[in-house]
XYZ file of C-alpha atoms in Angstrom:
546
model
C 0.000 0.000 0.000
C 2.620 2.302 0.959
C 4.366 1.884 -2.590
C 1.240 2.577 -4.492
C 0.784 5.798 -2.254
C 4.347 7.031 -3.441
C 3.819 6.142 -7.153
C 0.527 8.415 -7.175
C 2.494 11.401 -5.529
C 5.218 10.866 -7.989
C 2.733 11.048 -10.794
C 0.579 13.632 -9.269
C 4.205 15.919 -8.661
C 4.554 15.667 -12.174
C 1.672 16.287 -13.633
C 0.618 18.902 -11.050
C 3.030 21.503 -11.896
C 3.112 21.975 -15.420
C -0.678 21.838 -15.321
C -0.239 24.739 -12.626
C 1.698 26.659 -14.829
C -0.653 26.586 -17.744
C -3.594 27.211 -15.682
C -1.802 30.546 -14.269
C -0.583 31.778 -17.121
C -3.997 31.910 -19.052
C -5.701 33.405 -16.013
C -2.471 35.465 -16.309
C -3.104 37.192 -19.893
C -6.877 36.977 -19.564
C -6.797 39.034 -16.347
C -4.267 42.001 -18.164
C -6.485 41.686 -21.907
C -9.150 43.608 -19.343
C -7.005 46.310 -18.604
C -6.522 49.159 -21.574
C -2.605 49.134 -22.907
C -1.246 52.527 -22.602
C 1.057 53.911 -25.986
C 4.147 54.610 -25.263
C 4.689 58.371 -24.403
C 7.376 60.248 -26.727
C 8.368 63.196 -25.814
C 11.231 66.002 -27.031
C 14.488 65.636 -25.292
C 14.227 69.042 -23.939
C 11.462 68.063 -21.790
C 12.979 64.914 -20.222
C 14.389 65.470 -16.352
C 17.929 65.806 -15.434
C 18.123 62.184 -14.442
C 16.923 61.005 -17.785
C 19.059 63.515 -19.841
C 22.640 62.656 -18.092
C 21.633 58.723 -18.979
C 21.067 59.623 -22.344
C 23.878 62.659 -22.728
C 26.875 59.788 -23.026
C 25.511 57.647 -25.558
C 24.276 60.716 -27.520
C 27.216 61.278 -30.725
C 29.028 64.435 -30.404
C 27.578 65.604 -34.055
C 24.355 65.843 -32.446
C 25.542 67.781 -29.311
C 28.043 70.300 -30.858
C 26.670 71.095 -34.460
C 30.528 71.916 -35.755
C 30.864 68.364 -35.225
C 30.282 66.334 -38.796
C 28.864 62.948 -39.084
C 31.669 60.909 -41.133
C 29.421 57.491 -41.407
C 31.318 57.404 -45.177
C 34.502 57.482 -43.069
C 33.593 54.753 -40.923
C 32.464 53.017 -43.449
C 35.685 53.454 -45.486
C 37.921 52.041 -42.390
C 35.170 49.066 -41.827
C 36.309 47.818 -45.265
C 39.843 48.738 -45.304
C 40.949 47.439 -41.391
C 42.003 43.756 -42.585
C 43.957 45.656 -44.468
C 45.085 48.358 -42.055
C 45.762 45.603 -39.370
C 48.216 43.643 -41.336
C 49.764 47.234 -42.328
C 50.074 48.409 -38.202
C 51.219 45.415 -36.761
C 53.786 45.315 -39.112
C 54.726 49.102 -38.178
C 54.703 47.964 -34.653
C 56.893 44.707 -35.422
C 59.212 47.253 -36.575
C 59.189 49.575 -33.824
C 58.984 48.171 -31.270
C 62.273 45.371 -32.172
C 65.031 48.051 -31.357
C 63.031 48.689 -27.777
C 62.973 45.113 -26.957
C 66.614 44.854 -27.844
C 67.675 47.376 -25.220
C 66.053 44.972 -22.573
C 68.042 41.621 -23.600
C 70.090 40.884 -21.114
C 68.639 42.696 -18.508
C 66.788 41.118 -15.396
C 67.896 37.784 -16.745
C 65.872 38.473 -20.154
C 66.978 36.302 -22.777
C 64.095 37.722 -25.372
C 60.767 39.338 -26.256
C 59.153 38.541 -29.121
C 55.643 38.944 -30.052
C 53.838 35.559 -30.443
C 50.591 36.782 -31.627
C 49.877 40.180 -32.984
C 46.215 41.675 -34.355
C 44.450 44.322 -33.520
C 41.229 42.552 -34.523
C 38.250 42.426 -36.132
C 36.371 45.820 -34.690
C 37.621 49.064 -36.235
C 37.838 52.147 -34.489
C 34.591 54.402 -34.994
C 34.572 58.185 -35.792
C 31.586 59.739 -33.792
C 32.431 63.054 -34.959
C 34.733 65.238 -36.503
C 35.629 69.294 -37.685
C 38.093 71.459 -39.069
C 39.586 74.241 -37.572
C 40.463 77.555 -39.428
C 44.353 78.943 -38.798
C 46.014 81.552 -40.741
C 49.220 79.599 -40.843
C 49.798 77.149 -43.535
C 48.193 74.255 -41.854
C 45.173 72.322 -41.426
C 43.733 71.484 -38.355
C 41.261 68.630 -37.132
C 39.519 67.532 -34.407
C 38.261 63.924 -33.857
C 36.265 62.077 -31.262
C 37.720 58.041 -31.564
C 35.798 55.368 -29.430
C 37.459 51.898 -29.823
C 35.901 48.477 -28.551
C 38.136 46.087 -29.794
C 39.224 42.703 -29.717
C 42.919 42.538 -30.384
C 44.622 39.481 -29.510
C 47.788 40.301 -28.644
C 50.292 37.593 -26.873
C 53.438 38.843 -25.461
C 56.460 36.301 -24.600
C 59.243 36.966 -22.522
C 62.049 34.367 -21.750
C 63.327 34.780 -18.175
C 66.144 32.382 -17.774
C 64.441 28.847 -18.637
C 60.955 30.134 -18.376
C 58.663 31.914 -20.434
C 56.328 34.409 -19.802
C 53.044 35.233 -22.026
C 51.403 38.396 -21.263
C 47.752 39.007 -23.147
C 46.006 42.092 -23.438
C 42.662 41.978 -24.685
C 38.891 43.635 -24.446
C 40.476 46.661 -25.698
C 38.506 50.274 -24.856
C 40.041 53.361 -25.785
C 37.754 56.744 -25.944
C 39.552 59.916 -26.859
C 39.416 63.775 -28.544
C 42.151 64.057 -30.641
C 43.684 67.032 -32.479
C 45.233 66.388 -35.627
C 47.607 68.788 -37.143
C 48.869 68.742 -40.696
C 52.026 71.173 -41.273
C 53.017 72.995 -42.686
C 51.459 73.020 -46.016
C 53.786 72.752 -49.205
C 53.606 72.005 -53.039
C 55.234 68.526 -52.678
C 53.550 65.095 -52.311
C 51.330 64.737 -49.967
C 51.954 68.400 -49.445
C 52.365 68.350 -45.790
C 56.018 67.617 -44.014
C 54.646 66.041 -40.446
C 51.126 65.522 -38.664
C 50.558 67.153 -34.962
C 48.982 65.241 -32.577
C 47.521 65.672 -29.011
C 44.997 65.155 -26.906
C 42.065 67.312 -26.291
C 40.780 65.521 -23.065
C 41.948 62.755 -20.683
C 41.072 59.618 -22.826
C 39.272 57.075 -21.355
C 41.662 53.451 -21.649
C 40.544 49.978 -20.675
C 41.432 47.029 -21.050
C 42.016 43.025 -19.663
C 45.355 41.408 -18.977
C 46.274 38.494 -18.692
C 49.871 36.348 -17.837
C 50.099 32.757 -18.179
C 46.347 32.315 -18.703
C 45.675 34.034 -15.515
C 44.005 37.199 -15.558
C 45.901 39.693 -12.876
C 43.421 42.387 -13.300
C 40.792 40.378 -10.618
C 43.962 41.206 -8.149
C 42.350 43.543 -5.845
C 43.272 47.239 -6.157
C 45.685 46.366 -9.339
C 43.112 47.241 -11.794
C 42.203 50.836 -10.797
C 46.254 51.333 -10.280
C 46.736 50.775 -13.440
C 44.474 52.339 -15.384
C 45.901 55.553 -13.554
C 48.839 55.176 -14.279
C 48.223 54.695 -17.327
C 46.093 57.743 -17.984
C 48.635 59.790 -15.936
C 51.710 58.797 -18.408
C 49.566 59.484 -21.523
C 48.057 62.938 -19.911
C 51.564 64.049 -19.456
C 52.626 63.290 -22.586
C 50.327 63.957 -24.979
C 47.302 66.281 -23.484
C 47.175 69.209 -25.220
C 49.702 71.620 -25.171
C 52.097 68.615 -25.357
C 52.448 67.201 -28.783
C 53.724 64.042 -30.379
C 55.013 64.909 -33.957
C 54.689 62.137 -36.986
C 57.268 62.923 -39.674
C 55.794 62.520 -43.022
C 58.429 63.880 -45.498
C 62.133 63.119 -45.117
C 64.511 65.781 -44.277
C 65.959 66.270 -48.174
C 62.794 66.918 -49.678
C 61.558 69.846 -46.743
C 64.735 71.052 -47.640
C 64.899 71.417 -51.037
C 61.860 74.131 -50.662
C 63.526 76.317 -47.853
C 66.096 78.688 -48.701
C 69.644 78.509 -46.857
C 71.458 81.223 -47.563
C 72.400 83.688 -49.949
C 74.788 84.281 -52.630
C 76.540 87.588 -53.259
C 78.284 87.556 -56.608
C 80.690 90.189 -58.142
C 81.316 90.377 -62.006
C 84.850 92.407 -62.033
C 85.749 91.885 -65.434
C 86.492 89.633 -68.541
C 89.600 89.513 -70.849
C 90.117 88.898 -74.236
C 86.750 88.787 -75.460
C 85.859 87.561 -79.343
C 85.073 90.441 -82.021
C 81.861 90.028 -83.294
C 80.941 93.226 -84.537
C 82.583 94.682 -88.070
C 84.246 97.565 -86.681
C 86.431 94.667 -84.965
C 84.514 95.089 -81.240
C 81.796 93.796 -79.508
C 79.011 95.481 -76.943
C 79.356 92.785 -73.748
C 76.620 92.257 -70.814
C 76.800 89.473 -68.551
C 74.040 86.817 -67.628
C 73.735 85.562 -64.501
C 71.212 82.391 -63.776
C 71.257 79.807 -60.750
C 70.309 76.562 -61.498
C 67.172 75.252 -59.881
C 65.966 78.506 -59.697
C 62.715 79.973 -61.921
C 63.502 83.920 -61.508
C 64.596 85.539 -64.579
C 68.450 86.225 -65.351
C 69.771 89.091 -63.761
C 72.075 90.997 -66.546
C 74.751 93.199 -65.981
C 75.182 96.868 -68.218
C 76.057 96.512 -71.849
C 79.768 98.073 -72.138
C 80.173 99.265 -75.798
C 83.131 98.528 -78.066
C 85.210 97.032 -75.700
C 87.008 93.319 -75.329
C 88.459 94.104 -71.835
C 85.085 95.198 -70.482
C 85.464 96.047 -66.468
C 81.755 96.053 -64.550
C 82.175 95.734 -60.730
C 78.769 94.807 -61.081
C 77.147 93.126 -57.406
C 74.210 90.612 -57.344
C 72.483 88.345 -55.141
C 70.556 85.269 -55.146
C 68.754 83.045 -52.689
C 70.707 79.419 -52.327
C 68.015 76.615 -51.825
C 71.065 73.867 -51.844
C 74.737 74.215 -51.898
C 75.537 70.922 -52.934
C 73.632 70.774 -56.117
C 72.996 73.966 -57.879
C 75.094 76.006 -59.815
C 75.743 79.466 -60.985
C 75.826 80.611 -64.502
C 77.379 82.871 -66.492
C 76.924 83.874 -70.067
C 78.514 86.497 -71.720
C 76.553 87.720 -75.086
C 77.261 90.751 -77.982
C 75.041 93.341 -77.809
C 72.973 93.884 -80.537
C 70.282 96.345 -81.448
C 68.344 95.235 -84.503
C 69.381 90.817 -84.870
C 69.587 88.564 -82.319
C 72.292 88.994 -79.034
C 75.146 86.477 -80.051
C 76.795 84.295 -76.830
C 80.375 85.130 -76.970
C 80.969 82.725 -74.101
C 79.957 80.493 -70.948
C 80.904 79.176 -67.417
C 78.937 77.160 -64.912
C 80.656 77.305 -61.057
C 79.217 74.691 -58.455
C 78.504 76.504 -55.277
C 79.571 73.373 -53.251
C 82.906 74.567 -54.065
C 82.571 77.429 -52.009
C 82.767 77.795 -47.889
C 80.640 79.610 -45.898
C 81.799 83.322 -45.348
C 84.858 82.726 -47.926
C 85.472 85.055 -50.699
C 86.019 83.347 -53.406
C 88.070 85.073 -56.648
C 87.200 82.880 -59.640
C 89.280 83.637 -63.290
C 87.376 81.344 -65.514
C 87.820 80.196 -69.090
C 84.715 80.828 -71.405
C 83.415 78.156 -73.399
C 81.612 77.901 -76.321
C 79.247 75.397 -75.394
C 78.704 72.933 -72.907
C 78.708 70.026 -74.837
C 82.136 67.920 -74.098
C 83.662 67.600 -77.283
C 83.725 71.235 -77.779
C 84.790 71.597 -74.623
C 88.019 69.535 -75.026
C 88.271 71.294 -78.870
C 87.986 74.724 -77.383
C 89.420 77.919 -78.487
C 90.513 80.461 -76.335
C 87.057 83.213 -76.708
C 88.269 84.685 -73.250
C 87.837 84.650 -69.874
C 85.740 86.352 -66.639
C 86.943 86.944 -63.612
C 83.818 86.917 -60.399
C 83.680 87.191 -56.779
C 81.577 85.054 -54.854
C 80.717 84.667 -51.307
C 77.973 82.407 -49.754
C 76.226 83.790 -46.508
C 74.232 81.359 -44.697
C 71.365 82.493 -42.709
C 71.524 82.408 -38.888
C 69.438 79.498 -38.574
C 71.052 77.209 -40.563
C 74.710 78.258 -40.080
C 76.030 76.041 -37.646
C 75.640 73.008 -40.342
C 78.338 74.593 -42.668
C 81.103 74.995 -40.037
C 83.744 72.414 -39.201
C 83.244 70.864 -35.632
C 85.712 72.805 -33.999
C 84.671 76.008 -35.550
C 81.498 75.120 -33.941
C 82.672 74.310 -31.002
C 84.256 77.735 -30.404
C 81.620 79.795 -30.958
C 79.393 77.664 -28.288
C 82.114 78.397 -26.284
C 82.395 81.737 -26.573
C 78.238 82.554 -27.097
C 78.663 83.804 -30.240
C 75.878 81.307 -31.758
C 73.404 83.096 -29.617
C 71.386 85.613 -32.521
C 71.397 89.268 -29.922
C 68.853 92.231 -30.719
C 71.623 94.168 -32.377
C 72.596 90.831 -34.661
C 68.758 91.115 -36.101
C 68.927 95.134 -36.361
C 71.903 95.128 -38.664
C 73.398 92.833 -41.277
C 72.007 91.177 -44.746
C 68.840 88.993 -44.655
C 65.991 87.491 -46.825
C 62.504 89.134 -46.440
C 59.632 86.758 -47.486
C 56.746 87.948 -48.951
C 53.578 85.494 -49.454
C 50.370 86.764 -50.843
C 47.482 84.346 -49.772
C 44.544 85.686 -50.682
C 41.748 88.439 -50.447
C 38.050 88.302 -49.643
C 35.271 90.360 -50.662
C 36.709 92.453 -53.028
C 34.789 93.996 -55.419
C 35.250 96.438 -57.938
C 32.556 98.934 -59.763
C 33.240 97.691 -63.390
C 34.884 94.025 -63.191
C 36.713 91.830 -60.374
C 39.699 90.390 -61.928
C 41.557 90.974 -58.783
C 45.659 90.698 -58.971
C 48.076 92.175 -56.288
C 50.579 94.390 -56.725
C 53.584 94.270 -54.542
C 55.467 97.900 -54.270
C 59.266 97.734 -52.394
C 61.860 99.715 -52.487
C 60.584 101.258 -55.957
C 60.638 97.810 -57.464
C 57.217 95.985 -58.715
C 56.097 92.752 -58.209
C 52.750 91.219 -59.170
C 50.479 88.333 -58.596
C 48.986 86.327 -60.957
C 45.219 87.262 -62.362
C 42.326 85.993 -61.249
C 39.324 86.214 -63.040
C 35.740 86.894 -61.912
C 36.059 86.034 -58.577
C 35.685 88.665 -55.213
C 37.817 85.873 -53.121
C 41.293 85.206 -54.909
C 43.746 82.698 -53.476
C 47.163 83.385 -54.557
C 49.442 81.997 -52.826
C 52.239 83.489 -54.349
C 55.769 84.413 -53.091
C 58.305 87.232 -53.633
C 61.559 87.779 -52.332
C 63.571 90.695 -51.514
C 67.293 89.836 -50.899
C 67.992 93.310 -48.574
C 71.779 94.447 -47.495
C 70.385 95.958 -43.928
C 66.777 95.003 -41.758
C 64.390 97.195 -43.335
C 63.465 98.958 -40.354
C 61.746 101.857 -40.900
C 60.272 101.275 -44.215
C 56.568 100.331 -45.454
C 55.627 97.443 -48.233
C 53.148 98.762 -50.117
C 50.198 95.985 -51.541
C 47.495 96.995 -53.831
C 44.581 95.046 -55.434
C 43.671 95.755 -58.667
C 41.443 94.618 -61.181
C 42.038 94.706 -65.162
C 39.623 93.858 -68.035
C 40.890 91.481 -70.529
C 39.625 93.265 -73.517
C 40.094 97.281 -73.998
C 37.423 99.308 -71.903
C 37.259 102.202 -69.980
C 38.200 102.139 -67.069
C 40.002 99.457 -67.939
C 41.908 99.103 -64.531
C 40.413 99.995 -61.163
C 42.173 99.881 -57.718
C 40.539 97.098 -55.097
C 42.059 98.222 -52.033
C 45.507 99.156 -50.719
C 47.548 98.568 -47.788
C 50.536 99.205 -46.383
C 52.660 97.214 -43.516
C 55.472 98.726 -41.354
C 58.593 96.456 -41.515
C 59.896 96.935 -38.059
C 57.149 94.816 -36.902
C 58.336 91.918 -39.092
C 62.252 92.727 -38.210
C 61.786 92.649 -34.573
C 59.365 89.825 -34.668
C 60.957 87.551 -37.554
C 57.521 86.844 -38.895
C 54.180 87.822 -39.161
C 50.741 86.451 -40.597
C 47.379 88.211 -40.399
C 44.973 89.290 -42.619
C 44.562 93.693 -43.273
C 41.836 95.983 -44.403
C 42.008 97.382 -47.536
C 41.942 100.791 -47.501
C 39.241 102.284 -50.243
C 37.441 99.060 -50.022
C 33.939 98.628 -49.059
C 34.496 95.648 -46.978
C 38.028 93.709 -48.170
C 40.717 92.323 -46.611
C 43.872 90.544 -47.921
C 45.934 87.821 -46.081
C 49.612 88.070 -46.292
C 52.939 86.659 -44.409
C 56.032 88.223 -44.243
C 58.775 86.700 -42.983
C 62.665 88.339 -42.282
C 65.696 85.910 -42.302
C 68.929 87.196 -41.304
C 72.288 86.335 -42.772
């Protein structure tokens, strides 16, 4: 009896409680059908209470909270299809880097290496929840991005401690940060910026799991929020904004190449025994003066008539981009006034020949041509004697001594550039001509610029129907002394292509004081025109002393 008693609770047990459940949950649904469901209440996000708004504010993108901001979903797009690809490409450029670090280490603490075993940064890209562009005058562009990154690198670590090895794992990678991206400065060369800027705009948030020999140290109590700050601490300090960490793009030859170094002053004294080309027996001689690598026009020297023997004394200069590779040279032509000017003669001088500082006397031999063979085969047509002597500018002197030379002037301060050093002396002045904006004229807006120094002319390029030009054109003035108290006077103007009348009209004028620029070394800001309705022109002026 007693086993048939326990068989029928078993069975009622079993039965009983699924048969309970059903039964409550259809008295369940039947007894909430009665009551009226409610819509959901929407409402503007203006209206919601604190509480509900500083939930929402962190998971609310930073384009919709600060409308500079873009949304760059092409962008993330564009990095969601190209990160196998990027991976591969930064772990290799972390391979790279980080095998000299490592090296230091060998050795050390009983370390006998560190290699990585296993090295990806995952399948998750970093996302771009925002990002704008910043307006400079300088010859830069600036950007600001907000990067959150959940990723799942799997990165293994190995170190060999005497006869054991070590794996260290980091993984569930979180890194949230405002960064500032800098690209300068600008320049016509591929990809037309020499280095990118970085820092950071706010402490970043970084997180992340670690793990040695399989066990993960970060459950260690207290060793988790230690590290995380120190980790933020070393990064702050390193990298928050106004500390920078600079990323050089172009090499040092090819920045180079587009920054003048010094300056050339050049002497023509005289040439002997020149050819007769003329019938009375004589010729009319000028001299031509070019430097390789350079686009100005040939500076000539005066025409001496009927002479062979001609003496000039005749001073030039030119700006010296690189003293190993270009060249000066010098052509000496006939004077003619109704046919063509015949060459009576050429010579090419290297200026790596020449030290810094050195005058340099130079009798040369002219040739006919440059071409080899003739040169071997060649005549005597004369020669030219020329002083030269290569200044270097202040900055970039110290490369062009000798080591001890170098030395001595450490030792004795003279490499220090004083007040009075800036106030006297030769020097480059540097004039760029950006742009204008709203110009307008009453007939036509063709807007050039005129450039007025020292009673010589320079001009800009013309821009056709357009009230915002962008120029970006450069002159150069190669001066013997600072030009202290002296004005640069710039003018817009505005010409019609075919004949009218008025067919040129002044824009706007302005004029800069130059002690500003000599005391300062460089300037960049944009001016009012005068007699302008509402323009302004961007210029920047920069002085280099010799």
């Amino acid at each position: 009896m007693g086993l048939i008693n326990s068989f029928v609770e078993i069975i009622g047990f079993v039965i009983g409680i699924p048969l309970g459940l059903i039964i409550g949950f259809f008295v369940f649904v039947y007894s909430q059908h009665t009551k009226q469901v409610k819509d959901p209440v929407v409402r503007p996000v203006g209206e919601l209470g604190p509480k509900a708004l500083q939930e929402l504010l962190p998971e609310i993108p930073l384009w919709v909270k600060t409308p500079d901001y873009e949304r760059v979903d092409w962008l993330n797009n564009f990095l969601l299809n190209m990160w196998p690809y990027l991976d591969k490409a930064i772990c290799e450029m972390i391979r790279i880097t980080a095998k000299p670090i490592f090296a230091k280490y060998i050795g050390k603490y009983h370390i006998k290496g560190i290699e990585f075993e296993k090295l990806s940064l995952g399948t998750l890209p970093p996302a771009i929840f925002g990002i704008k562009v910043l307006e400079t005058n300088e010859k830069e562009l600036v950007m600001e991005n907000v990067i959150k990154w959940a990723g799942n690198p799997n990165i293994v670590l190995d170190l060999h401690v005497s006869s054991l090895k070590i794996s260290v794992q980091l993984v569930d990678l979180q890194v949230f940060a405002t960064l500032r991206a800098t690209l300068t400065p600008l320049m016509p060369a591929f990809p037309c910026f020499e280095k990118i800027v970085v820092s950071l705009m706010e402490k970043p948030h970084v997180d992340f799991g670690m793990k040695i020999s399989g066990g993960d140290i970060m459950a260690i109590p207290g060793l988790y929020s230690f590290v995380q700050e120190t980790l933020q601490k070393q990064v702050v300090s390193q990298y928050l904004w106004p500390k920078i960490l600079e990323i050089p793009i172009l090499d040092e030859s090819t920045v180079a190449a587009n920054k003048p170094v010094g300056i050339l002053h050049v002497n023509v004294v005289r040439a002997h025994k020149l050819v007769k080309m003329d019938l009375l027996g004589t010729s009319d001689p000028y001299v031509k003066l070019t430097l390789t690598g350079d686009n100005l026009a040939a500076k000539k020297t005066t025409i001496k008539k009927r002479n062979l023997n001609p003496e000039w004394n005749e001073k030039f200069d030119f700006v010296v981009k690189d003293l190993q590779s270009q060249a000066l040279q010098l052509q000496v032509y006939d004077w003619d006034k109704v046919s063509v000017h015949d060459r009576l003669g050429m010579q090419s001088i290297p200026l790596k020949v020449l030290k810094p500082y050195e005058n340099k006397e130079c009798t040369l031999d002219l040739l006919k041509d440059t071409n080899i063979n003739e040169t071997l085969n060649n005549k005597n047509i004369g020669q030219i004697v020329v002083d030269l002597t290569f200044v270097p500018f202040k900055e970039d002197s110290m490369k062009y001594e000798e080591p001890s030379e170098r030395y001595n002037r450490k030792e004795s301060g003279s490499d220090v550039v004083s007040d009075d050093e800036i106030k006297e002396g030769a020097g480059l002045l540097s004039l760029v001509i950006l742009e204008a904006e709203e110009v307008e004229g009453d007939h036509h807006n063709n807007p050039y610029a005129l450039v007025i120094f020292r009673g010589e002319k320079k001009r800009t390029k013309m821009m056709w129907k357009t009230r915002h030009p962008c120029w970006n054109e450069e002159f150069q003035f190669v001066l013997e002394e600072p030009p202290l108290h002296e004005k640069i006077h710039i003018e817009v103007l505005s010409k019609r292509k075919n004949f009218s009348f008025p067919s040129k009209e002044s824009l706007g004028y302005v004029e800069i004081n130059m002690n500003d620029v000599v005391n300062n070394g460089y300037i960049n800001d944009k001016y009012d025109l005068i007699n302008s309705k509402n323009g302004t022109i961007h210029v920047e002026i920069q002085w280099t002393p010799a």
